[in-house]
Amino acid sequence: MMGLMASDETRTETRTETPQSAPLGREAAERDARVPGRTPGAPGTRAWTTWTTRLLLLGIVLAAVNLRPAITSLGALLEEVRDGLGMSGSVAGLLTSVPPLCFAVFGVTAPRLARRFGPGAVVCAGMVAITAGLLIRPYAGGTAGFLAATALALMGIAVSNVLMPVIVKRFFPDRVGSMTGLYSMALAFGTSIAAAATVPMTNALGGDWQPGLAVWAVLAAAAVLPWIPFVRDRKAPSEPPPARDASKGAHEIDEVDEGAAEPTAARRADRRAAGAARPAAQPAEQPPLRITRSRTAWALAVFFGLQATAAYITMGWMAQIFRDAGVSAGTAGLLLAVIMVMGVPLAFVIPRVATRLPHQGPIVLVLGVCGLAGYAGLYFAPAGGAWAWALLLGVSNCAFPLALTMVGMRARTGAGVAQLSAFAQSTGYLISIPGPLLVGVLYQHSGGWGMPIALMSALMVPQMLVGFLAGRDRTVEEEAAR
């Protein structure tokens, strides 16, 4: 990943060596490991091939597709699950609060696990956990078992959530915006397809909600396979390159993938222009980033938490809101799918636009206004304008890919992205825990959706404010060093 700092003799020697065939270029990776600043198996090394890149892209897409079906498939069948397990509205609210709780608890462990086992191994294990949880939970027997199996699946989702931006920053540093868009688009596709297809598949499988939920384990199992070859890659994304020998002069250059070279200063300038600047060679030992001293990190964490609150209320309760307004179960699932599918095109467009703007605050405001309009329509005419409200709420729901993009933009280094991603997501998900639960309590005690919708509208205002602050052009490294 990092540029190669080596003498002319070393560079000549490495270019004349013939790559040996081994699984994932094992011998080539060992040779690359002996070159200062070279990440074994990273793009631009002998161990990295076009097929490796394609396999990683497939793994990222399949992992992203599986990060939400555990939640939206349940939302589409929440009424049937409540009846089958005998849940009250408050307990159902607790169930819809489990996702952010698990993301907060388990997401914070992701960077530590990645340092020890490698990000590929952790994501692979996360996909296995999702598969097991989805397969077990419909047949766990009782509310407690259902909650425990759901937590297992969400544990896998949590660590993968945190590590996706880190993997993108590590392997595609010059394409953070487009790769985040691809990942977010795949995530939105998985979210929407689960919302739309769960009810029809349940009917096709006999009308029982249990196989209708369990069938999504098949998709999760498919996501395990592309990550298996990356299990052995234990190079942590936060490991800095070795210090450069001070005796080596300015004649040393970076080696690009094709073997051409350009001056180090120009190379760094190009990387900054691409939005993926990387620091010069650093000492091997670096003090940990004091992320809590950064106002931008806190603003991004609160923004992440409030958009997550809206998202999990939507995924957990929106289909039920439409059903209580007189919409059929199948149509309610389609409306939820429309909300989520809006993220497919916009999740690709918004990150690309955001990386070209010095300040992402205006995008935050546009998304917030769409959310307020959607909630207002949902309050006054939930069934009459259901499709319009779904479109508006779908646009508003794209605050998630914007938040992920800002995580990659508000830090300069892979280590900074890892810390900021873990901090923003873990703190944000902690903030979002009470929202879905409170909606369930308000619904049960008020007997309608007026108060819950008013709560959702009220939370959109601070989301717009902190999102505007998080969008300012600055980095957490600069603020933490003050």
CSV table of C-alpha atoms in Angstrom, one decimal:
chain,number,residue,atom,x,y,z
A,1,MET,CA,0.0,0.0,0.0
A,2,MET,CA,2.7,2.5,0.9
A,3,GLY,CA,5.1,3.7,-1.7
A,4,LEU,CA,8.4,1.9,-2.0
A,5,MET,CA,11.4,3.7,-0.5
A,6,ALA,CA,14.5,1.8,-1.6
A,7,SER,CA,17.9,2.4,-3.1
A,8,ASP,CA,18.5,2.0,-6.8
A,9,GLU,CA,20.3,-1.3,-6.3
A,10,THR,CA,17.4,-2.7,-4.3
A,11,ARG,CA,14.9,-1.5,-6.9
A,12,THR,CA,16.9,-3.1,-9.7
A,13,GLU,CA,17.1,-6.4,-7.9
A,14,THR,CA,13.4,-6.6,-7.1
A,15,ARG,CA,12.4,-5.8,-10.7
A,16,THR,CA,14.5,-8.6,-12.2
A,17,GLU,CA,13.2,-11.3,-9.9
A,18,THR,CA,10.8,-13.8,-11.4
A,19,PRO,CA,7.5,-14.2,-9.4
A,20,GLN,CA,6.9,-17.7,-8.1
A,21,SER,CA,3.5,-19.3,-8.2
A,22,ALA,CA,2.1,-19.9,-4.8
A,23,PRO,CA,-1.3,-19.5,-3.2
A,24,LEU,CA,-2.0,-15.8,-3.2
A,25,GLY,CA,1.7,-15.3,-4.2
A,26,ARG,CA,3.1,-16.5,-0.9
A,27,GLU,CA,6.7,-16.5,-1.9
A,28,ALA,CA,6.3,-13.1,-3.7
A,29,ALA,CA,4.6,-11.8,-0.6
A,30,GLU,CA,7.6,-12.9,1.5
A,31,ARG,CA,10.0,-11.0,-0.8
A,32,ASP,CA,7.7,-7.9,-0.7
A,33,ALA,CA,7.8,-8.1,3.1
A,34,ARG,CA,11.6,-7.6,3.0
A,35,VAL,CA,11.2,-4.3,1.1
A,36,PRO,CA,10.7,-1.3,3.5
A,37,GLY,CA,7.3,0.2,3.3
A,38,ARG,CA,5.8,-2.6,1.2
A,39,THR,CA,2.6,-4.3,2.3
A,40,PRO,CA,2.7,-8.0,1.4
A,41,GLY,CA,-0.2,-8.8,-0.9
A,42,ALA,CA,-1.1,-5.2,-1.4
A,43,PRO,CA,-1.9,-3.8,-4.9
A,44,GLY,CA,1.3,-3.1,-6.8
A,45,THR,CA,3.2,-6.1,-5.3
A,46,ARG,CA,3.9,-9.4,-7.0
A,47,ALA,CA,1.5,-11.2,-4.7
A,48,TRP,CA,-1.4,-9.1,-5.9
A,49,THR,CA,-3.1,-10.0,-9.2
A,50,THR,CA,-6.1,-8.8,-11.2
A,51,TRP,CA,-8.0,-11.9,-10.0
A,52,THR,CA,-7.1,-11.1,-6.3
A,53,THR,CA,-8.6,-7.6,-6.8
A,54,ARG,CA,-11.7,-9.0,-8.4
A,55,LEU,CA,-12.1,-11.5,-5.6
A,56,LEU,CA,-11.8,-8.7,-3.0
A,57,LEU,CA,-14.3,-6.6,-4.9
A,58,LEU,CA,-16.7,-9.6,-4.9
A,59,GLY,CA,-16.1,-10.1,-1.2
A,60,ILE,CA,-16.8,-6.4,-0.4
A,61,VAL,CA,-20.0,-6.5,-2.5
A,62,LEU,CA,-21.4,-9.7,-1.0
A,63,ALA,CA,-20.5,-8.7,2.5
A,64,ALA,CA,-22.3,-5.4,2.0
A,65,VAL,CA,-25.4,-7.1,0.6
A,66,ASN,CA,-25.6,-9.2,3.8
A,67,LEU,CA,-25.3,-6.3,6.3
A,68,ARG,CA,-29.0,-5.5,6.5
A,69,PRO,CA,-31.3,-8.5,5.5
A,70,ALA,CA,-31.2,-9.7,9.1
A,71,ILE,CA,-33.0,-6.5,10.1
A,72,THR,CA,-35.3,-5.6,7.2
A,73,SER,CA,-36.5,-9.2,6.7
A,74,LEU,CA,-37.7,-9.1,10.3
A,75,GLY,CA,-39.3,-5.7,9.8
A,76,ALA,CA,-41.4,-7.1,7.0
A,77,LEU,CA,-42.7,-9.9,9.2
A,78,LEU,CA,-42.7,-8.2,12.6
A,79,GLU,CA,-46.4,-8.6,13.1
A,80,GLU,CA,-46.2,-12.3,12.4
A,81,VAL,CA,-43.1,-12.7,14.6
A,82,ARG,CA,-44.8,-10.8,17.5
A,83,ASP,CA,-47.9,-13.1,17.2
A,84,GLY,CA,-45.8,-16.2,17.0
A,85,LEU,CA,-43.6,-15.4,20.0
A,86,GLY,CA,-46.2,-13.5,22.0
A,87,MET,CA,-44.3,-10.2,22.0
A,88,SER,CA,-45.8,-6.9,23.3
A,89,GLY,CA,-45.2,-3.6,21.6
A,90,SER,CA,-42.5,-2.8,24.2
A,91,VAL,CA,-40.7,-6.1,23.7
A,92,ALA,CA,-40.9,-5.6,19.9
A,93,GLY,CA,-39.3,-2.2,20.5
A,94,LEU,CA,-36.5,-3.8,22.4
A,95,LEU,CA,-36.0,-6.2,19.5
A,96,THR,CA,-35.7,-3.3,17.1
A,97,SER,CA,-33.1,-1.8,19.4
A,98,VAL,CA,-30.9,-4.9,19.4
A,99,PRO,CA,-29.1,-3.9,16.2
A,100,PRO,CA,-27.6,-0.6,17.4
A,101,LEU,CA,-26.9,-2.2,20.8
A,102,CYS,CA,-24.8,-5.0,19.2
A,103,PHE,CA,-23.2,-2.6,16.8
A,104,ALA,CA,-22.0,-0.4,19.7
A,105,VAL,CA,-20.8,-3.3,21.8
A,106,PHE,CA,-19.1,-5.4,19.2
A,107,GLY,CA,-18.2,-2.7,16.7
A,108,VAL,CA,-15.6,-1.2,19.1
A,109,THR,CA,-13.7,-4.6,19.1
A,110,ALA,CA,-13.3,-4.7,15.4
A,111,PRO,CA,-9.9,-2.7,15.1
A,112,ARG,CA,-8.4,-4.8,17.9
A,113,LEU,CA,-9.5,-8.0,16.2
A,114,ALA,CA,-8.2,-6.8,12.8
A,115,ARG,CA,-4.8,-6.0,14.3
A,116,ARG,CA,-4.6,-9.5,15.8
A,117,PHE,CA,-6.1,-11.6,13.0
A,118,GLY,CA,-6.2,-9.4,10.0
A,119,PRO,CA,-9.3,-7.6,8.6
A,120,GLY,CA,-10.0,-10.3,6.0
A,121,ALA,CA,-10.2,-13.0,8.7
A,122,VAL,CA,-12.5,-10.9,10.9
A,123,VAL,CA,-14.9,-10.1,8.0
A,124,CYS,CA,-14.9,-13.8,7.1
A,125,ALA,CA,-15.8,-14.7,10.7
A,126,GLY,CA,-18.4,-12.0,10.6
A,127,MET,CA,-20.1,-13.6,7.6
A,128,VAL,CA,-20.0,-17.0,9.3
A,129,ALA,CA,-21.7,-15.5,12.4
A,130,ILE,CA,-24.4,-13.9,10.2
A,131,THR,CA,-25.1,-17.2,8.6
A,132,ALA,CA,-25.4,-19.1,11.9
A,133,GLY,CA,-27.6,-16.4,13.5
A,134,LEU,CA,-30.0,-16.2,10.6
A,135,LEU,CA,-30.3,-20.0,10.4
A,136,ILE,CA,-30.8,-20.5,14.1
A,137,ARG,CA,-33.1,-17.6,15.2
A,138,PRO,CA,-36.4,-18.7,13.6
A,139,TYR,CA,-36.2,-22.1,15.4
A,140,ALA,CA,-34.6,-21.0,18.7
A,141,GLY,CA,-37.9,-21.4,20.5
A,142,GLY,CA,-39.1,-18.4,22.5
A,143,THR,CA,-38.3,-14.7,22.6
A,144,ALA,CA,-35.0,-15.1,24.5
A,145,GLY,CA,-33.6,-17.6,22.0
A,146,PHE,CA,-34.7,-15.4,19.1
A,147,LEU,CA,-33.0,-12.4,20.6
A,148,ALA,CA,-29.8,-14.4,21.3
A,149,ALA,CA,-29.6,-15.7,17.7
A,150,THR,CA,-30.3,-12.3,16.3
A,151,ALA,CA,-27.5,-10.9,18.5
A,152,LEU,CA,-25.1,-13.5,17.0
A,153,ALA,CA,-25.9,-12.4,13.5
A,154,LEU,CA,-25.7,-8.7,14.5
A,155,MET,CA,-22.3,-9.3,16.0
A,156,GLY,CA,-21.0,-10.4,12.6
A,157,ILE,CA,-22.6,-7.4,11.0
A,158,ALA,CA,-21.1,-5.1,13.6
A,159,VAL,CA,-17.5,-6.0,13.0
A,160,SER,CA,-17.9,-6.0,9.2
A,161,ASN,CA,-19.6,-2.6,9.4
A,162,VAL,CA,-16.6,-1.1,11.1
A,163,LEU,CA,-14.0,-2.8,8.9
A,164,MET,CA,-15.5,-2.0,5.5
A,165,PRO,CA,-14.2,1.6,5.4
A,166,VAL,CA,-10.9,0.4,6.7
A,167,ILE,CA,-10.5,-2.2,3.9
A,168,VAL,CA,-11.5,0.4,1.3
A,169,LYS,CA,-9.0,2.9,2.6
A,170,ARG,CA,-6.2,0.2,2.7
A,171,PHE,CA,-6.7,-1.5,-0.6
A,172,PHE,CA,-8.2,1.4,-2.7
A,173,PRO,CA,-6.7,4.6,-1.2
A,174,ASP,CA,-7.1,6.6,-4.4
A,175,ARG,CA,-10.7,5.5,-4.9
A,176,VAL,CA,-12.3,6.0,-1.5
A,177,GLY,CA,-15.4,7.8,-2.9
A,178,SER,CA,-16.2,5.4,-5.7
A,179,MET,CA,-15.5,2.3,-3.6
A,180,THR,CA,-17.6,3.6,-0.7
A,181,GLY,CA,-20.3,4.2,-3.2
A,182,LEU,CA,-20.1,0.6,-4.5
A,183,TYR,CA,-20.1,-0.8,-1.0
A,184,SER,CA,-23.0,1.5,0.0
A,185,MET,CA,-25.0,0.7,-3.1
A,186,ALA,CA,-24.6,-3.1,-2.5
A,187,LEU,CA,-25.7,-2.5,1.1
A,188,ALA,CA,-28.8,-0.6,0.0
A,189,PHE,CA,-29.6,-3.4,-2.6
A,190,GLY,CA,-29.4,-6.1,0.1
A,191,THR,CA,-31.5,-4.0,2.5
A,192,SER,CA,-34.2,-3.4,-0.1
A,193,ILE,CA,-34.3,-6.9,-1.6
A,194,ALA,CA,-34.9,-8.4,1.8
A,195,ALA,CA,-37.7,-5.9,2.5
A,196,ALA,CA,-39.4,-6.6,-0.8
A,197,ALA,CA,-38.9,-10.3,-1.1
A,198,THR,CA,-39.4,-11.6,2.4
A,199,VAL,CA,-43.2,-11.6,2.3
A,200,PRO,CA,-43.5,-13.2,-1.1
A,201,MET,CA,-40.9,-15.9,-0.3
A,202,THR,CA,-42.7,-16.6,3.0
A,203,ASN,CA,-45.9,-17.2,1.1
A,204,ALA,CA,-44.1,-19.4,-1.4
A,205,LEU,CA,-42.6,-21.4,1.4
A,206,GLY,CA,-46.0,-22.2,2.9
A,207,GLY,CA,-46.9,-19.0,4.7
A,208,ASP,CA,-44.9,-19.7,7.9
A,209,TRP,CA,-42.6,-16.8,9.0
A,210,GLN,CA,-39.9,-19.2,10.2
A,211,PRO,CA,-38.6,-20.4,6.8
A,212,GLY,CA,-39.2,-16.9,5.5
A,213,LEU,CA,-36.6,-15.6,7.8
A,214,ALA,CA,-34.2,-18.5,7.7
A,215,VAL,CA,-33.8,-18.5,3.9
A,216,TRP,CA,-31.6,-15.4,4.1
A,217,ALA,CA,-28.9,-17.6,5.7
A,218,VAL,CA,-28.2,-18.9,2.2
A,219,LEU,CA,-27.1,-15.5,0.9
A,220,ALA,CA,-24.9,-15.0,4.0
A,221,ALA,CA,-23.2,-18.3,3.4
A,222,ALA,CA,-22.3,-17.3,-0.1
A,223,ALA,CA,-20.6,-14.2,1.3
A,224,VAL,CA,-18.2,-16.4,3.3
A,225,LEU,CA,-16.4,-17.9,0.3
A,226,PRO,CA,-14.7,-14.8,-1.2
A,227,TRP,CA,-13.1,-13.9,2.1
A,228,ILE,CA,-11.5,-17.3,2.8
A,229,PRO,CA,-8.3,-16.6,0.7
A,230,PHE,CA,-7.8,-13.4,2.7
A,231,VAL,CA,-7.9,-15.1,6.1
A,232,ARG,CA,-4.1,-15.6,6.1
A,233,ASP,CA,-3.4,-11.9,5.5
A,234,ARG,CA,-2.7,-10.7,9.0
A,235,LYS,CA,-1.1,-7.4,8.1
A,236,ALA,CA,-3.1,-4.9,10.2
A,237,PRO,CA,-4.3,-1.8,8.4
A,238,SER,CA,-3.0,0.5,11.2
A,239,GLU,CA,0.6,-0.8,11.1
A,240,PRO,CA,2.9,2.1,10.0
A,241,PRO,CA,5.7,1.6,7.5
A,242,PRO,CA,9.3,1.3,8.8
A,243,ALA,CA,11.3,4.4,9.4
A,244,ARG,CA,13.3,5.6,6.4
A,245,ASP,CA,17.1,5.7,6.8
A,246,ALA,CA,18.0,9.4,7.2
A,247,SER,CA,21.2,8.8,5.2
A,248,LYS,CA,19.2,8.2,2.0
A,249,GLY,CA,18.8,11.3,0.0
A,250,ALA,CA,16.2,13.0,-2.0
A,251,HIS,CA,17.0,10.9,-5.1
A,252,GLU,CA,14.9,8.1,-3.6
A,253,ILE,CA,11.6,7.7,-5.4
A,254,ASP,CA,8.3,5.9,-5.0
A,255,GLU,CA,7.6,3.0,-7.3
A,256,VAL,CA,4.2,2.9,-8.9
A,257,ASP,CA,2.3,-0.2,-9.9
A,258,GLU,CA,3.6,-0.3,-13.4
A,259,GLY,CA,7.2,0.2,-12.4
A,260,ALA,CA,7.4,3.9,-13.5
A,261,ALA,CA,8.6,6.4,-10.9
A,262,GLU,CA,8.1,10.0,-10.0
A,263,PRO,CA,9.4,12.2,-7.3
A,264,THR,CA,8.2,11.6,-3.8
A,265,ALA,CA,6.9,15.1,-3.4
A,266,ALA,CA,4.9,14.9,-6.6
A,267,ARG,CA,3.5,11.5,-5.6
A,268,ARG,CA,2.3,12.8,-2.3
A,269,ALA,CA,0.7,15.8,-4.0
A,270,ASP,CA,-1.2,13.6,-6.4
A,271,ARG,CA,-2.5,11.4,-3.5
A,272,ARG,CA,-3.7,14.5,-1.7
A,273,ALA,CA,-5.5,15.7,-4.8
A,274,ALA,CA,-7.2,12.3,-5.1
A,275,GLY,CA,-8.5,12.6,-1.5
A,276,ALA,CA,-6.4,9.8,-0.2
A,277,ALA,CA,-3.2,11.4,1.0
A,278,ARG,CA,-0.9,9.3,3.0
A,279,PRO,CA,1.8,10.5,5.4
A,280,ALA,CA,5.5,10.3,4.7
A,281,ALA,CA,7.4,7.5,6.3
A,282,GLN,CA,6.9,7.6,10.0
A,283,PRO,CA,8.6,6.2,13.0
A,284,ALA,CA,7.7,2.6,13.7
A,285,GLU,CA,6.3,3.5,17.1
A,286,GLN,CA,3.5,6.1,17.0
A,287,PRO,CA,1.4,7.3,20.0
A,288,PRO,CA,-2.3,6.3,19.6
A,289,LEU,CA,-4.5,9.0,18.2
A,290,ARG,CA,-6.5,10.8,21.0
A,291,ILE,CA,-9.7,10.7,19.0
A,292,THR,CA,-11.9,12.0,21.8
A,293,ARG,CA,-10.1,15.4,21.6
A,294,SER,CA,-11.4,15.9,18.1
A,295,ARG,CA,-14.6,18.0,17.7
A,296,THR,CA,-15.1,16.6,14.2
A,297,ALA,CA,-15.0,13.0,15.5
A,298,TRP,CA,-17.7,13.8,18.1
A,299,ALA,CA,-19.8,15.6,15.5
A,300,LEU,CA,-19.5,12.7,13.1
A,301,ALA,CA,-20.3,10.2,15.9
A,302,VAL,CA,-23.5,12.1,16.8
A,303,PHE,CA,-24.5,12.4,13.2
A,304,PHE,CA,-23.9,8.7,12.7
A,305,GLY,CA,-26.0,8.0,15.8
A,306,LEU,CA,-28.9,10.1,14.7
A,307,GLN,CA,-29.0,8.8,11.2
A,308,ALA,CA,-28.8,5.3,12.6
A,309,THR,CA,-31.7,6.1,14.8
A,310,ALA,CA,-33.8,7.1,11.8
A,311,ALA,CA,-32.6,4.1,9.8
A,312,TYR,CA,-33.4,1.5,12.4
A,313,ILE,CA,-36.8,3.0,13.2
A,314,THR,CA,-37.5,2.8,9.5
A,315,MET,CA,-36.3,-0.7,9.1
A,316,GLY,CA,-38.0,-2.0,12.2
A,317,TRP,CA,-41.3,-0.1,12.2
A,318,MET,CA,-42.0,1.5,8.8
A,319,ALA,CA,-43.7,-1.5,7.3
A,320,GLN,CA,-46.0,-1.7,10.4
A,321,ILE,CA,-46.8,2.0,10.1
A,322,PHE,CA,-48.1,1.4,6.5
A,323,ARG,CA,-49.9,-1.7,7.5
A,324,ASP,CA,-51.7,0.1,10.4
A,325,ALA,CA,-52.7,2.7,7.8
A,326,GLY,CA,-54.6,0.1,5.8
A,327,VAL,CA,-51.9,-1.0,3.4
A,328,SER,CA,-51.5,-4.7,2.7
A,329,ALA,CA,-48.5,-6.6,4.1
A,330,GLY,CA,-47.1,-7.2,0.6
A,331,THR,CA,-47.4,-3.6,-0.4
A,332,ALA,CA,-46.0,-2.4,3.0
A,333,GLY,CA,-42.9,-4.6,2.3
A,334,LEU,CA,-42.6,-3.0,-1.2
A,335,LEU,CA,-42.8,0.5,0.3
A,336,LEU,CA,-40.1,-0.4,2.8
A,337,ALA,CA,-38.1,-1.7,-0.2
A,338,VAL,CA,-38.6,1.6,-2.1
A,339,ILE,CA,-37.2,3.5,0.9
A,340,MET,CA,-34.1,1.2,0.9
A,341,VAL,CA,-33.7,0.9,-2.8
A,342,MET,CA,-33.3,4.6,-3.2
A,343,GLY,CA,-29.9,4.0,-1.7
A,344,VAL,CA,-28.8,2.0,-4.7
A,345,PRO,CA,-28.2,4.9,-7.1
A,346,LEU,CA,-27.8,7.6,-4.5
A,347,ALA,CA,-25.2,5.6,-2.5
A,348,PHE,CA,-23.0,5.7,-5.5
A,349,VAL,CA,-23.7,9.3,-6.5
A,350,ILE,CA,-23.5,10.9,-3.0
A,351,PRO,CA,-20.0,9.7,-2.0
A,352,ARG,CA,-18.6,10.7,-5.4
A,353,VAL,CA,-20.1,14.2,-5.1
A,354,ALA,CA,-19.1,14.5,-1.4
A,355,THR,CA,-15.4,13.8,-2.2
A,356,ARG,CA,-15.4,16.6,-4.7
A,357,LEU,CA,-16.8,19.2,-2.3
A,358,PRO,CA,-14.7,21.0,0.4
A,359,HIS,CA,-17.7,20.9,2.7
A,360,GLN,CA,-20.3,18.2,2.8
A,361,GLY,CA,-22.7,20.2,5.0
A,362,PRO,CA,-25.0,21.2,2.1
A,363,ILE,CA,-25.6,17.5,1.3
A,364,VAL,CA,-26.6,16.9,4.9
A,365,LEU,CA,-29.1,19.7,4.8
A,366,VAL,CA,-30.7,18.5,1.6
A,367,LEU,CA,-31.1,15.0,3.0
A,368,GLY,CA,-32.6,16.3,6.2
A,369,VAL,CA,-35.2,18.5,4.4
A,370,CYS,CA,-36.3,15.4,2.5
A,371,GLY,CA,-36.7,13.5,5.7
A,372,LEU,CA,-38.8,16.2,7.3
A,373,ALA,CA,-41.1,16.4,4.3
A,374,GLY,CA,-41.5,12.6,4.3
A,375,TYR,CA,-42.4,12.5,8.0
A,376,ALA,CA,-44.9,15.3,7.6
A,377,GLY,CA,-46.6,13.4,4.8
A,378,LEU,CA,-46.6,10.2,6.8
A,379,TYR,CA,-48.3,12.1,9.7
A,380,PHE,CA,-51.1,13.7,7.7
A,381,ALA,CA,-51.7,11.1,4.9
A,382,PRO,CA,-49.8,7.9,5.5
A,383,ALA,CA,-51.8,5.8,3.0
A,384,GLY,CA,-52.8,8.4,0.4
A,385,GLY,CA,-49.3,9.5,-0.5
A,386,ALA,CA,-47.5,6.4,0.7
A,387,TRP,CA,-45.3,6.1,-2.4
A,388,ALA,CA,-44.2,9.8,-2.3
A,389,TRP,CA,-43.4,9.6,1.4
A,390,ALA,CA,-41.3,6.4,0.7
A,391,LEU,CA,-39.3,8.2,-2.0
A,392,LEU,CA,-38.6,11.2,0.3
A,393,LEU,CA,-37.6,9.0,3.2
A,394,GLY,CA,-35.4,6.9,0.9
A,395,VAL,CA,-33.5,10.0,-0.1
A,396,SER,CA,-33.1,11.0,3.6
A,397,ASN,CA,-31.9,7.5,4.4
A,398,CYS,CA,-28.8,8.0,2.3
A,399,ALA,CA,-27.2,9.9,5.2
A,400,PHE,CA,-25.5,6.5,5.9
A,401,PRO,CA,-23.3,6.4,2.8
A,402,LEU,CA,-22.5,10.0,3.3
A,403,ALA,CA,-21.4,9.3,6.9
A,404,LEU,CA,-19.2,6.5,5.7
A,405,THR,CA,-17.6,8.8,3.1
A,406,MET,CA,-16.9,11.4,5.7
A,407,VAL,CA,-15.2,8.8,7.9
A,408,GLY,CA,-12.8,8.2,5.1
A,409,MET,CA,-12.3,11.9,4.4
A,410,ARG,CA,-11.9,13.2,8.0
A,411,ALA,CA,-8.7,11.1,8.6
A,412,ARG,CA,-5.4,11.1,6.7
A,413,THR,CA,-4.1,7.6,7.5
A,414,GLY,CA,-5.4,4.1,7.6
A,415,ALA,CA,-4.8,4.1,11.3
A,416,GLY,CA,-6.9,7.3,11.7
A,417,VAL,CA,-9.7,5.8,9.6
A,418,ALA,CA,-9.8,2.7,11.7
A,419,GLN,CA,-10.0,4.6,14.9
A,420,LEU,CA,-12.5,7.2,13.6
A,421,SER,CA,-14.6,4.4,12.1
A,422,ALA,CA,-14.7,2.5,15.3
A,423,PHE,CA,-15.3,5.6,17.5
A,424,ALA,CA,-18.0,7.1,15.2
A,425,GLN,CA,-19.9,3.9,14.7
A,426,SER,CA,-19.7,2.5,18.3
A,427,THR,CA,-20.6,5.9,19.8
A,428,GLY,CA,-23.2,6.5,17.2
A,429,TYR,CA,-24.9,3.2,17.7
A,430,LEU,CA,-24.9,3.7,21.4
A,431,ILE,CA,-26.8,7.0,20.8
A,432,SER,CA,-29.2,5.2,18.5
A,433,ILE,CA,-30.2,2.5,21.0
A,434,PRO,CA,-33.1,4.3,22.7
A,435,GLY,CA,-34.8,5.4,19.5
A,436,PRO,CA,-36.5,2.2,18.2
A,437,LEU,CA,-37.3,1.2,21.8
A,438,LEU,CA,-38.9,4.5,22.5
A,439,VAL,CA,-41.0,4.3,19.3
A,440,GLY,CA,-42.4,0.9,20.5
A,441,VAL,CA,-43.2,2.3,23.9
A,442,LEU,CA,-44.9,5.4,22.5
A,443,TYR,CA,-46.9,3.2,20.0
A,444,GLN,CA,-48.1,0.9,22.7
A,445,HIS,CA,-49.1,3.6,25.1
A,446,SER,CA,-50.6,6.1,22.7
A,447,GLY,CA,-52.3,3.6,20.5
A,448,GLY,CA,-51.2,5.3,17.3
A,449,TRP,CA,-48.3,6.6,15.3
A,450,GLY,CA,-48.7,10.3,15.8
A,451,MET,CA,-46.3,10.6,18.7
A,452,PRO,CA,-43.6,8.3,17.2
A,453,ILE,CA,-43.6,10.2,13.9
A,454,ALA,CA,-43.3,13.5,15.8
A,455,LEU,CA,-40.3,12.0,17.6
A,456,MET,CA,-38.7,11.0,14.3
A,457,SER,CA,-39.2,14.5,12.9
A,458,ALA,CA,-37.8,16.2,16.0
A,459,LEU,CA,-34.6,14.0,15.8
A,460,MET,CA,-34.0,15.1,12.2
A,461,VAL,CA,-33.2,18.7,13.3
A,462,PRO,CA,-30.1,18.0,15.4
A,463,GLN,CA,-29.0,15.4,12.8
A,464,MET,CA,-28.8,18.2,10.3
A,465,LEU,CA,-26.9,20.5,12.7
A,466,VAL,CA,-24.2,18.0,13.7
A,467,GLY,CA,-23.9,16.7,10.2
A,468,PHE,CA,-23.2,20.2,8.9
A,469,LEU,CA,-20.4,20.5,11.5
A,470,ALA,CA,-18.9,17.1,10.6
A,471,GLY,CA,-18.8,18.1,7.0
A,472,ARG,CA,-16.2,20.8,7.5
A,473,ASP,CA,-12.8,20.3,5.7
A,474,ARG,CA,-10.5,19.2,8.5
A,475,THR,CA,-9.0,16.0,9.8
A,476,VAL,CA,-9.1,14.3,13.2
A,477,GLU,CA,-5.3,14.1,13.3
A,478,GLU,CA,-5.0,17.8,13.1
A,479,GLU,CA,-7.6,18.4,15.9
A,480,ALA,CA,-6.2,15.7,18.2
A,481,ALA,CA,-2.7,17.1,18.0
A,482,ARG,CA,-3.8,20.5,19.3
